[in-house]
Coordinates of C-alpha atoms and ligand atoms in Angstrom, one line a residue:
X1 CA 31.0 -14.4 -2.6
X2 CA 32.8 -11.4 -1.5
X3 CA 35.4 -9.7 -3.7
X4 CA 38.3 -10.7 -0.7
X5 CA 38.4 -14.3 -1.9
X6 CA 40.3 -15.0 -4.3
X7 CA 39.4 -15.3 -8.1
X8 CA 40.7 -18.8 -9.7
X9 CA 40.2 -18.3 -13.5
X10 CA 40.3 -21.3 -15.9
X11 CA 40.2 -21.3 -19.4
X12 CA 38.8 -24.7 -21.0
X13 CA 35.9 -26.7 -20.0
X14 CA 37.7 -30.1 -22.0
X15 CA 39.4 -32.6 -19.8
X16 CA 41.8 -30.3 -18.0
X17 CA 39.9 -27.3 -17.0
X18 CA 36.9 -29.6 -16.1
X19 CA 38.3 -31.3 -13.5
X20 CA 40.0 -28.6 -12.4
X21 CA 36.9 -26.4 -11.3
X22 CA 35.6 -29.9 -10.1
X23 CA 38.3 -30.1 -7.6
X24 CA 38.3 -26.4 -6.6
X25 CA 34.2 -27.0 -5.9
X26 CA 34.6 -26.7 -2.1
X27 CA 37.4 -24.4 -2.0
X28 CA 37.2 -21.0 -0.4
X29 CA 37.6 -19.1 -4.1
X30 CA 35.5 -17.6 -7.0
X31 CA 36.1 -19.9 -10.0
X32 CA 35.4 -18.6 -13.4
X33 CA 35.8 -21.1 -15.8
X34 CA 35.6 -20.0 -19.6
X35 CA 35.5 -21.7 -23.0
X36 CA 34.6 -20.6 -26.2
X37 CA 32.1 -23.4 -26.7
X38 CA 29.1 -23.6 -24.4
X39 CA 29.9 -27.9 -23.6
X40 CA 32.0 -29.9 -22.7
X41 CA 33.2 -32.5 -25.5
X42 CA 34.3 -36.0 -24.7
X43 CA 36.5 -36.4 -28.0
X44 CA 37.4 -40.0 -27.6
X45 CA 34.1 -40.6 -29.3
X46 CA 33.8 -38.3 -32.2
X47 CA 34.6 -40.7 -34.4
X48 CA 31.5 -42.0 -33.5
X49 CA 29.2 -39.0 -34.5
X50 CA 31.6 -38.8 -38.0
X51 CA 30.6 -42.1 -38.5
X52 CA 26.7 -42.0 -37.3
X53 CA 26.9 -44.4 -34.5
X54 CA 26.2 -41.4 -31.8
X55 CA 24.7 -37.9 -32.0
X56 CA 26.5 -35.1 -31.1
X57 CA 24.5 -34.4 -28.1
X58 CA 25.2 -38.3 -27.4
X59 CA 29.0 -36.6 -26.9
X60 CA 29.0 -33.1 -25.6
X61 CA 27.2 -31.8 -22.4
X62 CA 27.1 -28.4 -21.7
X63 CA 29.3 -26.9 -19.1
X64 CA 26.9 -25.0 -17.3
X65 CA 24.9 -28.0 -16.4
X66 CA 27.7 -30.0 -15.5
X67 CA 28.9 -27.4 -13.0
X68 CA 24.9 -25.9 -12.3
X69 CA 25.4 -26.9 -8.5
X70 CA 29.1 -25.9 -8.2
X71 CA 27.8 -22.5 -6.1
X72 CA 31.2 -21.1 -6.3
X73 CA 31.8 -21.3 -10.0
X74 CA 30.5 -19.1 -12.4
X75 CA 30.8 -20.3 -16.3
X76 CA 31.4 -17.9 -19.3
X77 CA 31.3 -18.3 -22.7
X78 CA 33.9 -16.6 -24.8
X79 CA 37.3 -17.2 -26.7
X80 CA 40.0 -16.0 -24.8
X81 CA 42.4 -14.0 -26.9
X82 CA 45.9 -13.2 -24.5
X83 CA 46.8 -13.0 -21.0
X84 CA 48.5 -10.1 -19.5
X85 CA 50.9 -11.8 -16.7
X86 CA 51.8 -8.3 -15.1
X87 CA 48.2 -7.2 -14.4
X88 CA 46.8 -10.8 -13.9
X89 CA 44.1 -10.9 -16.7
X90 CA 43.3 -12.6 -19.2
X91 CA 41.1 -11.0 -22.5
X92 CA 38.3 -12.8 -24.2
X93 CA 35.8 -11.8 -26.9
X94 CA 32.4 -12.4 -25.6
X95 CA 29.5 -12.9 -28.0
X96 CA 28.7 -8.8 -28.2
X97 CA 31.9 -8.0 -26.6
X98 CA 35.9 -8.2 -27.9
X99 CA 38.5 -8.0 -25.2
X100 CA 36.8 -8.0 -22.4
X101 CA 39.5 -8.4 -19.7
X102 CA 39.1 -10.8 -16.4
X103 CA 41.2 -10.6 -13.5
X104 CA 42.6 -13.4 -11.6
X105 CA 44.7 -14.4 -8.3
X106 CA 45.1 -18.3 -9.9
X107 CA 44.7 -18.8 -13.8
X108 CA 45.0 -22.3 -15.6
X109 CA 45.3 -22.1 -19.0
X110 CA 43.7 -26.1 -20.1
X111 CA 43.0 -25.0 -23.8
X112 CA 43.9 -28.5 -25.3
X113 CA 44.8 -28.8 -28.8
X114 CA 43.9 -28.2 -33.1
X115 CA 44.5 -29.6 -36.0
X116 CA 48.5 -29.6 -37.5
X117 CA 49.0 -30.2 -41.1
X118 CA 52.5 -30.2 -40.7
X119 CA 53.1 -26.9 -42.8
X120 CA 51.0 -27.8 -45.1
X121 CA 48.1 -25.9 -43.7
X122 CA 46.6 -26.0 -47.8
X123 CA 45.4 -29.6 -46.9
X124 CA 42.9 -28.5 -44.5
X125 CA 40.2 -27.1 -47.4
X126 CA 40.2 -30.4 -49.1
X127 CA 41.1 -33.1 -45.4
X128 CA 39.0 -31.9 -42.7
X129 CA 40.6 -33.0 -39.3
X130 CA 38.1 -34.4 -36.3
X131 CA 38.5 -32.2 -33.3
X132 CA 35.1 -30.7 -32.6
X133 CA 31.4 -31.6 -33.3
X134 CA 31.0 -29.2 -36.3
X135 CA 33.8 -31.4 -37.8
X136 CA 32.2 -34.5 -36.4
X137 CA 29.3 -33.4 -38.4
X138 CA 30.9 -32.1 -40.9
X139 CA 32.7 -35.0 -41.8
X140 CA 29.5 -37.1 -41.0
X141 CA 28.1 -35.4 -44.0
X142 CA 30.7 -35.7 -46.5
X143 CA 31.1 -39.0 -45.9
X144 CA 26.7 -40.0 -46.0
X145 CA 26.7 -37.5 -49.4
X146 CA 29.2 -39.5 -50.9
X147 CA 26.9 -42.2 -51.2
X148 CA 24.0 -40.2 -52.1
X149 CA 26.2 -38.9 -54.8
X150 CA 27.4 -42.2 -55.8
X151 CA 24.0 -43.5 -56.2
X152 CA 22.6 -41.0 -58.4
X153 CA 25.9 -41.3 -60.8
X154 CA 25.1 -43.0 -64.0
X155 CA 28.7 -42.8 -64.6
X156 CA 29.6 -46.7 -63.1
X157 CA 33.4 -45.5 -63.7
X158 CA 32.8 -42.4 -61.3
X159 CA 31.4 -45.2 -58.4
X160 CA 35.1 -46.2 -57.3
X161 CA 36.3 -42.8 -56.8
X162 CA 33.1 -41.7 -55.2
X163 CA 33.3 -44.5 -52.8
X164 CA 36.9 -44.2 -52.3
X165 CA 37.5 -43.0 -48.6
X166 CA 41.1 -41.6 -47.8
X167 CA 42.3 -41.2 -43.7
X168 CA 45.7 -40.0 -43.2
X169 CA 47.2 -40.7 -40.2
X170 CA 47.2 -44.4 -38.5
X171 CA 47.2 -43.0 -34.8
X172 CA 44.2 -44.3 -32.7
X173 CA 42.0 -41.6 -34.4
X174 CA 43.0 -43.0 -37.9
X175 CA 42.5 -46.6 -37.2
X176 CA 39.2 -46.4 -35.0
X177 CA 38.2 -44.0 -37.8
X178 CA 39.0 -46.4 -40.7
X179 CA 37.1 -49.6 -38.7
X180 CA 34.1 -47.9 -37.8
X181 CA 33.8 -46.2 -41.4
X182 CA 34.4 -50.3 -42.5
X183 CA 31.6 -51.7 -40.1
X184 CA 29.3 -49.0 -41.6
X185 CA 29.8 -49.8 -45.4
X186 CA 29.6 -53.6 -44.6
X187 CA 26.7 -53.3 -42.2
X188 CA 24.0 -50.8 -41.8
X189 CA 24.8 -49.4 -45.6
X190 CA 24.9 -52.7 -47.3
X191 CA 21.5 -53.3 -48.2
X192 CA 20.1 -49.6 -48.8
X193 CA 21.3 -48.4 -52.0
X194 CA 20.6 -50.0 -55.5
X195 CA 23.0 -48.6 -57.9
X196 CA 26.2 -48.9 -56.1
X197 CA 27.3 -51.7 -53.5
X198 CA 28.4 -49.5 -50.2
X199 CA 30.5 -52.4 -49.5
X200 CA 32.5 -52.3 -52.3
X201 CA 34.1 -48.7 -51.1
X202 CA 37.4 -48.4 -51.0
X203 CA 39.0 -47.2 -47.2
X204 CA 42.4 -46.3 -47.6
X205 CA 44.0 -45.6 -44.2
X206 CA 47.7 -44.1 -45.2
X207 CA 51.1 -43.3 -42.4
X208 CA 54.7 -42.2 -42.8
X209 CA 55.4 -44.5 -40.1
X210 CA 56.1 -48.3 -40.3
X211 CA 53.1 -49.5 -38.2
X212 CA 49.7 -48.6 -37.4
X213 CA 49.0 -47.5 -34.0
X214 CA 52.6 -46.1 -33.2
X215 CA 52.4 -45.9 -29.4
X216 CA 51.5 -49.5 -29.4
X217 CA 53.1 -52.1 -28.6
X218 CA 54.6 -53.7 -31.5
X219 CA 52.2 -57.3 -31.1
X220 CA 49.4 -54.8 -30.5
X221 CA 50.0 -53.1 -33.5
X222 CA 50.3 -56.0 -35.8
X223 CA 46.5 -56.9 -34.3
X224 CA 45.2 -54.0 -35.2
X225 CA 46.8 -54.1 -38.6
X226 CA 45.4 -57.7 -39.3
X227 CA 42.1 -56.4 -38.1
X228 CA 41.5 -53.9 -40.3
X229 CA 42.6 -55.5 -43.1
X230 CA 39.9 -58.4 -42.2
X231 CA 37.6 -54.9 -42.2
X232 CA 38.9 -54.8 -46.0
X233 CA 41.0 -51.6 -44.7
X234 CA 43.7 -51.0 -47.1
X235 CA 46.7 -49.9 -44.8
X236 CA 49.5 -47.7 -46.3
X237 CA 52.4 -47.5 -44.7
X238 CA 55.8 -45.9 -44.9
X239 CA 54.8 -43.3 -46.7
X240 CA 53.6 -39.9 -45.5
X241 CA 51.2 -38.0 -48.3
X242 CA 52.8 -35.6 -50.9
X243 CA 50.1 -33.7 -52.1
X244 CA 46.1 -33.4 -51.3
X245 CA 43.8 -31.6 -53.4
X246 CA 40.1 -31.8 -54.8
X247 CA 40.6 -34.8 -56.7
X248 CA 42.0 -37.0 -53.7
X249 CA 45.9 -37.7 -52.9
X250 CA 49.2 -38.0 -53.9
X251 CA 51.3 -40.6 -52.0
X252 CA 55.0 -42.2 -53.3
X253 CA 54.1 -40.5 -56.3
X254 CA 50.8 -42.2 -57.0
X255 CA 47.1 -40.3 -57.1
X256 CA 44.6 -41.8 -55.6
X257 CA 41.6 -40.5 -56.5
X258 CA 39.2 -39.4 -54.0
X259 CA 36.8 -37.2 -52.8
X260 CA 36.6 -37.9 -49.3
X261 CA 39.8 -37.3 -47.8
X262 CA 40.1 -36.9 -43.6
X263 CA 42.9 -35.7 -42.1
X264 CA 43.7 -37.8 -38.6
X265 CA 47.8 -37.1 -37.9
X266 CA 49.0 -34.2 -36.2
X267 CA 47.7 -31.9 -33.3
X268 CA 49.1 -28.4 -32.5
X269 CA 48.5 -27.1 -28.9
X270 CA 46.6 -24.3 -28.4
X271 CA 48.7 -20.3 -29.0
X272 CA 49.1 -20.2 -24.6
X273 CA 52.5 -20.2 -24.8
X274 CA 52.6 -17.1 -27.7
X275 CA 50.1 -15.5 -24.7
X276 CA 52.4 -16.3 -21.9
X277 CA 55.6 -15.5 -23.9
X278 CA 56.7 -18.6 -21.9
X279 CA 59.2 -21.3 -22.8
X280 CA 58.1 -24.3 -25.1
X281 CA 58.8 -27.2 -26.2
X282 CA 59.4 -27.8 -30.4
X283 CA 55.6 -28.7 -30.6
X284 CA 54.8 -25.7 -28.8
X285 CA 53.5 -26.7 -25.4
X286 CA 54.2 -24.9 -22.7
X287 CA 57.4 -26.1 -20.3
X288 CA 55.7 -26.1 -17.1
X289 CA 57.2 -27.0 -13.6
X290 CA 56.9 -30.2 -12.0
X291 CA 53.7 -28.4 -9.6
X292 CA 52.4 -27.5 -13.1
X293 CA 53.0 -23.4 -12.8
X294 CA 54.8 -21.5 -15.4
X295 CA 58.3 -20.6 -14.5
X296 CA 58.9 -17.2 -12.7
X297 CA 54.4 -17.4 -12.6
X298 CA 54.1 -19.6 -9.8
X299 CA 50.0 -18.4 -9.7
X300 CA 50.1 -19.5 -13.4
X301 CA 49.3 -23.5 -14.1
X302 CA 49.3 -24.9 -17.7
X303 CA 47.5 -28.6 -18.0
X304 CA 46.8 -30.8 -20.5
X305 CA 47.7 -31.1 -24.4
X306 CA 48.8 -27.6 -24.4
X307 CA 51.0 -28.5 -21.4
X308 CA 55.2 -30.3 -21.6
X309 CA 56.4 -31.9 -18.9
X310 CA 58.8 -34.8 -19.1
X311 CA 58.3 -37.9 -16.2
X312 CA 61.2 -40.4 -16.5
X313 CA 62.6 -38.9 -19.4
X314 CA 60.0 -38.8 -21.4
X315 CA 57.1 -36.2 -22.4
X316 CA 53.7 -36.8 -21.3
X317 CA 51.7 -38.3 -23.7
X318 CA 48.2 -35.7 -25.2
X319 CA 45.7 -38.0 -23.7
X320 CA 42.3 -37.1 -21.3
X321 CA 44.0 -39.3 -18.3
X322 CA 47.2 -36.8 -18.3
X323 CA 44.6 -33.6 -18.7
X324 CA 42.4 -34.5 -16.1
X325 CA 44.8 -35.9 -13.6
X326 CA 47.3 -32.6 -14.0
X327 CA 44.1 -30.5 -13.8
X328 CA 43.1 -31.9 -10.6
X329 CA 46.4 -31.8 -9.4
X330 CA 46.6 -27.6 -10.5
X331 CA 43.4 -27.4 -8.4
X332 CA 45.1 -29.1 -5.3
X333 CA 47.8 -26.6 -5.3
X334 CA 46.1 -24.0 -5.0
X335 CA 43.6 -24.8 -2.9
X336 CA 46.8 -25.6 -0.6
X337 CA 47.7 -22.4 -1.2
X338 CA 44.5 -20.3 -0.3
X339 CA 44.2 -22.6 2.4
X340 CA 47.8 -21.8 3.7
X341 CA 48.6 -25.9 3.6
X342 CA 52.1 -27.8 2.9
X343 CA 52.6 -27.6 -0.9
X344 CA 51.7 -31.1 -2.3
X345 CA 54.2 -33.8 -4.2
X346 CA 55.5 -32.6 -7.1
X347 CA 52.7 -34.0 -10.3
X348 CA 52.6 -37.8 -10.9
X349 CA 50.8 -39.5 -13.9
X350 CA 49.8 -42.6 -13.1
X351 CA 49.0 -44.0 -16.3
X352 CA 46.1 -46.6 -16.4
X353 CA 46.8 -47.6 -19.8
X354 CA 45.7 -47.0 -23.5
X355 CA 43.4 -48.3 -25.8
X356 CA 42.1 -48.4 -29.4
X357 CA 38.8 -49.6 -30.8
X358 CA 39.4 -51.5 -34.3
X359 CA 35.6 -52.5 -35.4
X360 CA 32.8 -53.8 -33.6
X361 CA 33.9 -56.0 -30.6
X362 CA 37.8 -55.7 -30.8
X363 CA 40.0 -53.5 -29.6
X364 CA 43.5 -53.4 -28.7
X365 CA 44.4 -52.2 -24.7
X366 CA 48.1 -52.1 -23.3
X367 CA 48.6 -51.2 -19.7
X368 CA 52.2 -51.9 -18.0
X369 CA 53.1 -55.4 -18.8
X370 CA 49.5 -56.0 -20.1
X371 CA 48.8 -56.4 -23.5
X372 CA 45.3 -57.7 -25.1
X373 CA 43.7 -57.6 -28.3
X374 CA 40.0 -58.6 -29.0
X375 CA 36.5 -58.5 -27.4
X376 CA 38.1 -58.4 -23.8
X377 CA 39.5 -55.5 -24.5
X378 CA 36.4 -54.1 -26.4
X379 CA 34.4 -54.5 -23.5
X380 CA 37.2 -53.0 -21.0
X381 CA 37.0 -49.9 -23.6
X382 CA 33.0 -49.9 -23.9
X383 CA 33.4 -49.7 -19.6
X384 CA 36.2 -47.1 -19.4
X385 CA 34.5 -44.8 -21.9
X386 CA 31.5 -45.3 -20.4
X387 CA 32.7 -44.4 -16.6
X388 CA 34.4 -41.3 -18.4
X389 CA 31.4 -39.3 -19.9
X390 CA 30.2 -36.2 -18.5
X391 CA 27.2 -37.0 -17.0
X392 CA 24.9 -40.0 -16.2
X393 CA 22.3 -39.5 -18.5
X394 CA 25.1 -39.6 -21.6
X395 CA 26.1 -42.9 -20.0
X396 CA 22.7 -44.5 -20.2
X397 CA 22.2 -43.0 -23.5
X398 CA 25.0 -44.1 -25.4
X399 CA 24.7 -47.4 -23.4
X400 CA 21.8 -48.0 -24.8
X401 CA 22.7 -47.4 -28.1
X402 CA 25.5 -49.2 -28.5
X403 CA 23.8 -52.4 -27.2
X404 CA 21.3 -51.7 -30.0
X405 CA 23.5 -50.9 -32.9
X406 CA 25.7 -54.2 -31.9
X407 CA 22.0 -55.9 -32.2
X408 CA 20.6 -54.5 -35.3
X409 CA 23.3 -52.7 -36.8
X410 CA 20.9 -49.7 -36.8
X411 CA 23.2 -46.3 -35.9
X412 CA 22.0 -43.1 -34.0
X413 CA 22.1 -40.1 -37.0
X414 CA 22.2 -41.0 -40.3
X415 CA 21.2 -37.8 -40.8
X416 CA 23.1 -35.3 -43.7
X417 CA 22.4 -31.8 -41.9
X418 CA 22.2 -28.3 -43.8
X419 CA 23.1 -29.7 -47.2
X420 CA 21.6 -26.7 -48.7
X421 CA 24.5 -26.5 -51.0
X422 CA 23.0 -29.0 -53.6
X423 CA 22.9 -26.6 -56.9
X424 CA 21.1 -27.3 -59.8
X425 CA 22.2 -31.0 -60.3
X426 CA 25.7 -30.4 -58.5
X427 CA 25.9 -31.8 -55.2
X428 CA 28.4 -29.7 -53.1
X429 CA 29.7 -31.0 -50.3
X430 CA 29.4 -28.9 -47.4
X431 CA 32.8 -27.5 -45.6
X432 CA 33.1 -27.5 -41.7
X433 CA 32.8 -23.6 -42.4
X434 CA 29.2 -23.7 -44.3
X435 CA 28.1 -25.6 -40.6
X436 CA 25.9 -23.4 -38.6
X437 CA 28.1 -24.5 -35.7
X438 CA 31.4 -23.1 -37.2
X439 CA 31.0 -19.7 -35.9
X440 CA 30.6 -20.9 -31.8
X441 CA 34.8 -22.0 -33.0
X442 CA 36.0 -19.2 -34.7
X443 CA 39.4 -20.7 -35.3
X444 CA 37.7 -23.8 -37.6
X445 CA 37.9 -21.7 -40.3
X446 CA 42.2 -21.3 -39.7
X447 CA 42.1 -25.3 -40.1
Ligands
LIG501 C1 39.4 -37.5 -32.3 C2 40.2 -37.6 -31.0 C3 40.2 -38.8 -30.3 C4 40.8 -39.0 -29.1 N1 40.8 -40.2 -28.5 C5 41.4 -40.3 -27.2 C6 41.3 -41.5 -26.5 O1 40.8 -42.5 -27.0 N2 41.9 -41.6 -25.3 C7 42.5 -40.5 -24.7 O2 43.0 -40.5 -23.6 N3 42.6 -39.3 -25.4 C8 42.1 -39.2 -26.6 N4 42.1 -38.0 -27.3 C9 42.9 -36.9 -26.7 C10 42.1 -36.2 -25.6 O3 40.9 -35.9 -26.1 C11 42.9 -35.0 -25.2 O4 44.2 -35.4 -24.7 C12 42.2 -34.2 -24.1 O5 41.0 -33.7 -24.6 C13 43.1 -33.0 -23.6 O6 42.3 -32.3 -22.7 P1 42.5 -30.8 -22.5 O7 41.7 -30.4 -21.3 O8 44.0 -30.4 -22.5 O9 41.9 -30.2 -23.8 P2 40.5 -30.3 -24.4 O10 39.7 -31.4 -23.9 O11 40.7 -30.3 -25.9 O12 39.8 -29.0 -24.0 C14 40.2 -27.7 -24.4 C15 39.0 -26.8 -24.1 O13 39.5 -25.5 -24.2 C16 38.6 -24.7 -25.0 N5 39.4 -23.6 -25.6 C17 40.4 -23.8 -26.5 N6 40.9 -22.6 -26.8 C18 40.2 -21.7 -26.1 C19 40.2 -20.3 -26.1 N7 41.1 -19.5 -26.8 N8 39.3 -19.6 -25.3 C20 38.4 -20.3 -24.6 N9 38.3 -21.7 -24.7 C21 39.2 -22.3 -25.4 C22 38.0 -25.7 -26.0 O14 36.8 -25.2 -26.5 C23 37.9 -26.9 -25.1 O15 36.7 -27.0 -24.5 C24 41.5 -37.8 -28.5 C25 41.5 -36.6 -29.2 C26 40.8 -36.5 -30.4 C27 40.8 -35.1 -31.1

């Protein structure tokens, strides 16, 4: 394409950024759309691959593929450092190459969210959070050596605290988390080991708040609650954690000894703002304008989890719907733009409602007025997850085995990858940083 057409430059391939350069396919521009990892993740399901029901590949799909016929986009892979507003570029460390700067006409910044620990950013050695495949896999392994471990301890009294699982945090991530981790000790476990009884672990799912499943209705929350205690959950509420270390946690003063602890509470949004030097709100999301561009940047747009916008007085909730729809809507405006069109409506959500998974054939789904619990609303999840995966092939695929784990219980990976820490009798457990896959997300290790 010739240099006269304008450069669109979008950083993040996750929800946002995605269906942003999907919109912008037939528009008269040069996209560039860059991510530090080389796929696109479809996160709703990582608690899957933590859990062994899916692969990673079942999850991710690389970017280039998914955009291999979009002939005005061009994908890079690199971690993009800052944005200079003045000059209209933004810097990003290739992988021979730091600060290697990019011009733009139109930039949207989609670059989603991490991990927060709430200040306490000490937890993260000892509660790995679930925002990536290395930590998929990561925890995936801590939680598959735990039983190995378990089973070659002649100690019986070391069994329990072994096989005591902590989650911290009873969002949806927690609590689908917690049930699948359930269904897996009761199910495909049960039967395999001979020294310990996998179903006797202990899951310990803990919250500051008074109910699971916060942004739930209150009856829908109670369901969940009731359901994972059928799971043989233990659910701790009212009490956020004091302290976490080696040996497990400290919460309302009492340890509870574990060494499987997974951290599934807060998200920070990604450092755009500190690049932008633009406004924020207290979480640190950018305040963008109701056409999603950054004030006094009108060629700017912010979307998704790193993005604040209030509709009827409230903030946008950090969910793929808002991310994809704002990036979509980012891609209208400036294809209206280049084109010389009206500027569209001011941005809309229209929400199609949430869900959570609790276990094998319930889940809990609230849209508007609508409220379910149970295998309806299991199966209206299984769809809509379904419908949103990258491609076709990942839908067939994960189709497929989830109608034959619900038939014989048997999972996708059971697999404990590069335990190579096992020393002379001691089994380490292997941190997200010992993954080979750490170094494609440099900032894992800041977690
Ligand atoms: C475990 C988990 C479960 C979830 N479950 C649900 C659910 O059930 N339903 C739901 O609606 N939402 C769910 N969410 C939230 C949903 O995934 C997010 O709201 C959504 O991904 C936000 O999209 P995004 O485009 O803003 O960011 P993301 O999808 O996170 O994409 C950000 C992209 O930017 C890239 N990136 C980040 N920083 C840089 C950089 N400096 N340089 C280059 N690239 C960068 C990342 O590699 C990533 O590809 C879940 C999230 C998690 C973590």
């Amino acid at each position: 394409m010739p240099e006269t057409v304008p450069r669109i430059v979008i950083v993040g391939g996750g929800f946002g950024g995605l269906a942003a350069a999907k919109a912008l396919r037939k528009t008269d521009a040069r996209v560039v759309l860059v991510d530090r990892q080389n796929h696109h993740l479809f996160q709703p399901l990582l608690y899957q691959v933590a859990t062994s029901e899916l692969t990673p590949g079942q999850i991710g799909s690389p970017i280039r593929g998914i955009l291999g016929r979009h002939r005005n986009t061009t994908v890079l892979m690199g971690e993009v450092t800052g944005v200079d507003s003045d000059r209209r570029c933004v810097f990003f460390d290739s992988v021979d190459r730091e600060g290697v700067a990019l011009d733009y006409d139109y930039l949207i910044l989609a670059t989603g969210a991490s991990h927060s620990y709430f200040g306490h950013d000490e937890f993260a050695q000892f509660a790995p959070g679930l925002k990536s495949l290395a930590d998929a896999v990561s925890i995936r392994n801590r939680i598959l050596f735990a039983f190995e471990q378990a089973e070659t301890e002649e100690d019986p009294r070391r069994h329990r605290d072994l096989l005591t699982f902590v989650l911290v945090g009873a969002g949806p991530t927690g609590v689908e988390m917690a049930a699948a981790l359930a269904v897996l000790v009761r199910t495909t476990l049960s039967s395999e080991f001979r020294r310990v009884d996998p179903a006797s672990a202990r899951i310990v799912l803990i919250d500051m708040g008074q109910r699971v499943l916060g942004p739930f209705a209150e009856s829908l929350s109670a369901a969940a609650r009731s359901r994972l205690e059928k799971l043989g959950v233990e659910v701790r509420l009212g009490h956020g954690v004091d302290h976490i270390d080696a040996d497990g946690v400290i919460v309302a003063g009492e340890r509870i000894v574990s060494k499987t602890v997974i951290w599934t509470a807060g998200v920070a949004p990604s450092p755009a703002g500190k690049w932008l030097r633009s406004e924020t709100d207290r979480a640190g999301r950018v305040r963008v304008r109701p056409d999603l561009s950054v004030p006094g940047h009108p060629e700017i747009f912010v979307v998704g989890d790193t993005a604040s916008l209030d509709q009827d007085g409230h903030p946008l909730a950090g969910v793929a719907q808002v991310a994809m729809q704002q990036g979509r809507h980012a891609a209208l405006v400036i294809g209206r733009r280049i084109k010389g069109g009206p500027a569209p409506h001011p941005f809309r959500y229209f929400d199609k409602g949430t869900m959570a998974v609790v276990g094998k054939g319930f889940a809990v789904l609230q849209s508007g007025r609508l409220h379910l619990s149970g295998l309806l609303a299991w199966m209206a999840w299984a769809a809509v997850h379904l419908e949103f995966l990258a491609t076709s092939s990942l839908r067939v695929s994960v189709f497929v085995q989830w109608v034959w784990m619900y038939l014989t219980g048997q999972r996708g990976s059971r697999l404990i990858v590069n335990h190579h820490g096992s020393v002379a009798g001691h089994t380490r457990v292997p941190s997200s940083s010992e993954h080979p896959s750490s170094s494609e997300h440099p900032s894992m290790s800041a977690r």
